[in-house]
C-alpha cells in the first residue's frame, strides 16, 4: 500500500526507518559547527545520507583526511559514519570526536527503532481491528438481507393465503344467508339455528382473514387511504347502528354523544369506519351483559392535549381547535397499565381469561393504530373512570376549515 510502511519493514534496520532524521541532522550539524569539521553519513550503497559541516558549505574547505566507522545495528551494516578534517587536527582528537558522535548516533538510532516498532504495532492492531469490523459488517448485512427476504416472503404468503381463503368463505356466507332467508325452502327452527351459527362463525373467520389481509397490505405498503372532507357524526351513528342488534342480544346499551360542534376531519370514510367498528366491537365484547358502551366526540386543541381532558379553565377565551377527539368507553375489566404500550402490537393479546373466552387474532388494534396514524392522528388507551377501558382517537380537523374552528369559547354555552 502506498504511503503505508509494512509491519515487517519496521524490523529491518535501515537509516531511513531507524533514524529520527531531523534530530540526527541537527546533532551532526551542531557537532560539525562546534568542532569545525565535516561529518557525513553514507548509506551502504555509498549514497550520501547526511553531509554536515565545512564540506557542505558553498565554498567548501575540503577536508584533507577522513576517519570512518561502519554503523552496525542489530547485526546489520546500515551505513558509514565519516568525520573529515584538515591538517591542523590531530588523529587522536578526531577519533575522540568520532567516538562521541558514534555514541549519540547509537542512542538516536535506538530511540528511532523503538518508535518505528511501536508505530508499526499500533498500525497493525488498527488494521486487524478494521478487518474484523469489516467482516462483522458484512455478516450483519447478509443476516439483515436474509431477514428482509423472509419478511417479504411472510407478507406475500399472508396476503395470498388470506385472499384465497376469503373467496370460498364469501360463497359459504352467501349460501348460508340464502338458506336463512328460505330461498331453498323453509327451514325448521333447529336447522335455522344451526345455519345461523355457521354464519356467525363464518363472519368471525372473515374478520380474521380481513385482518390478516390488511396487515399484509400495511406491511407491504400497499394499503391505500383516500382522504377527503368527512363529517364524523354520521359515520359514528352508522357504526353504533350496526352494533345495536348485537348489543341488544347481550342486553348491552350503546350511547352516542357527538355534541353540536361541526366535527369534520380529512379522512377515509371506509378506513375510519373500520377503526371505530373495531373499537366498539372490542368494547362490547369485553363488557359484561347489561353494561353501557359510550361513543363521544368533540373538538379539542391537540397541542394542549396530553391524554387528559382539557378543563374549561385551562383554555383562553379564544380557542383554535385543531382536532377531533373520539372516545370509546366501556365498563369491562379494563387493561392493566403495564399492557397499555403493547396492545397495539400485531398479534398481541392481554393474557386474561376474558381474552381467551373471546378469541381473536390480536390484529384489530394494530391495524387501528396504523390507520389512525395514516390520518396524521393518534390512538391511545386510558383507564375509564371508574371502571373499564377508554380508547381515545385524535384526528386533525379538515385543513380548509381551520379558520372556522376558531370561535369564541362560551358562545354556545348559556
Ligand atoms: P383481538 O382480535 O384479540 O380483540 P385486538 O387487537 O382488537 O385483538 O385487541 C388486542 C387485545 O387487547 C385483546 O385481545 C384484549 O386482550 C385487549 N383489549 C382490546 N380492547 C379491549 C377492551 N375494550 N377491554 C379490555 N381489553 C381489551
PDB file of C-alpha atoms in Angstrom, residues 1 6 23 47 79 85 135 245 299 332 405:
ATOM      1  CA  UNK A   1       0.000   0.000   0.000  1.00  0.00           C
ATOM      2  CA  UNK A   6       4.555  -2.537   6.157  1.00  0.00           C
ATOM      3  CA  UNK A  23      17.251  15.146  15.315  1.00  0.00           C
ATOM      4  CA  UNK A  47      24.752   7.264  -1.394  1.00  0.00           C
ATOM      5  CA  UNK A  79      25.796   2.771   6.712  1.00  0.00           C
ATOM      6  CA  UNK A  85      39.203  17.209   8.987  1.00  0.00           C
ATOM      7  CA  UNK A 135     -16.084  -8.907   8.375  1.00  0.00           C
ATOM      8  CA  UNK A 245     -78.907  -5.587  17.325  1.00  0.00           C
ATOM      9  CA  UNK A 299     -63.322  19.361  19.231  1.00  0.00           C
ATOM     10  CA  UNK A 332     -65.414  -4.007  31.132  1.00  0.00           C
ATOM     11  CA  UNK A 405     -62.877  26.245  14.119  1.00  0.00           C
TER      12      UNK A 405
END
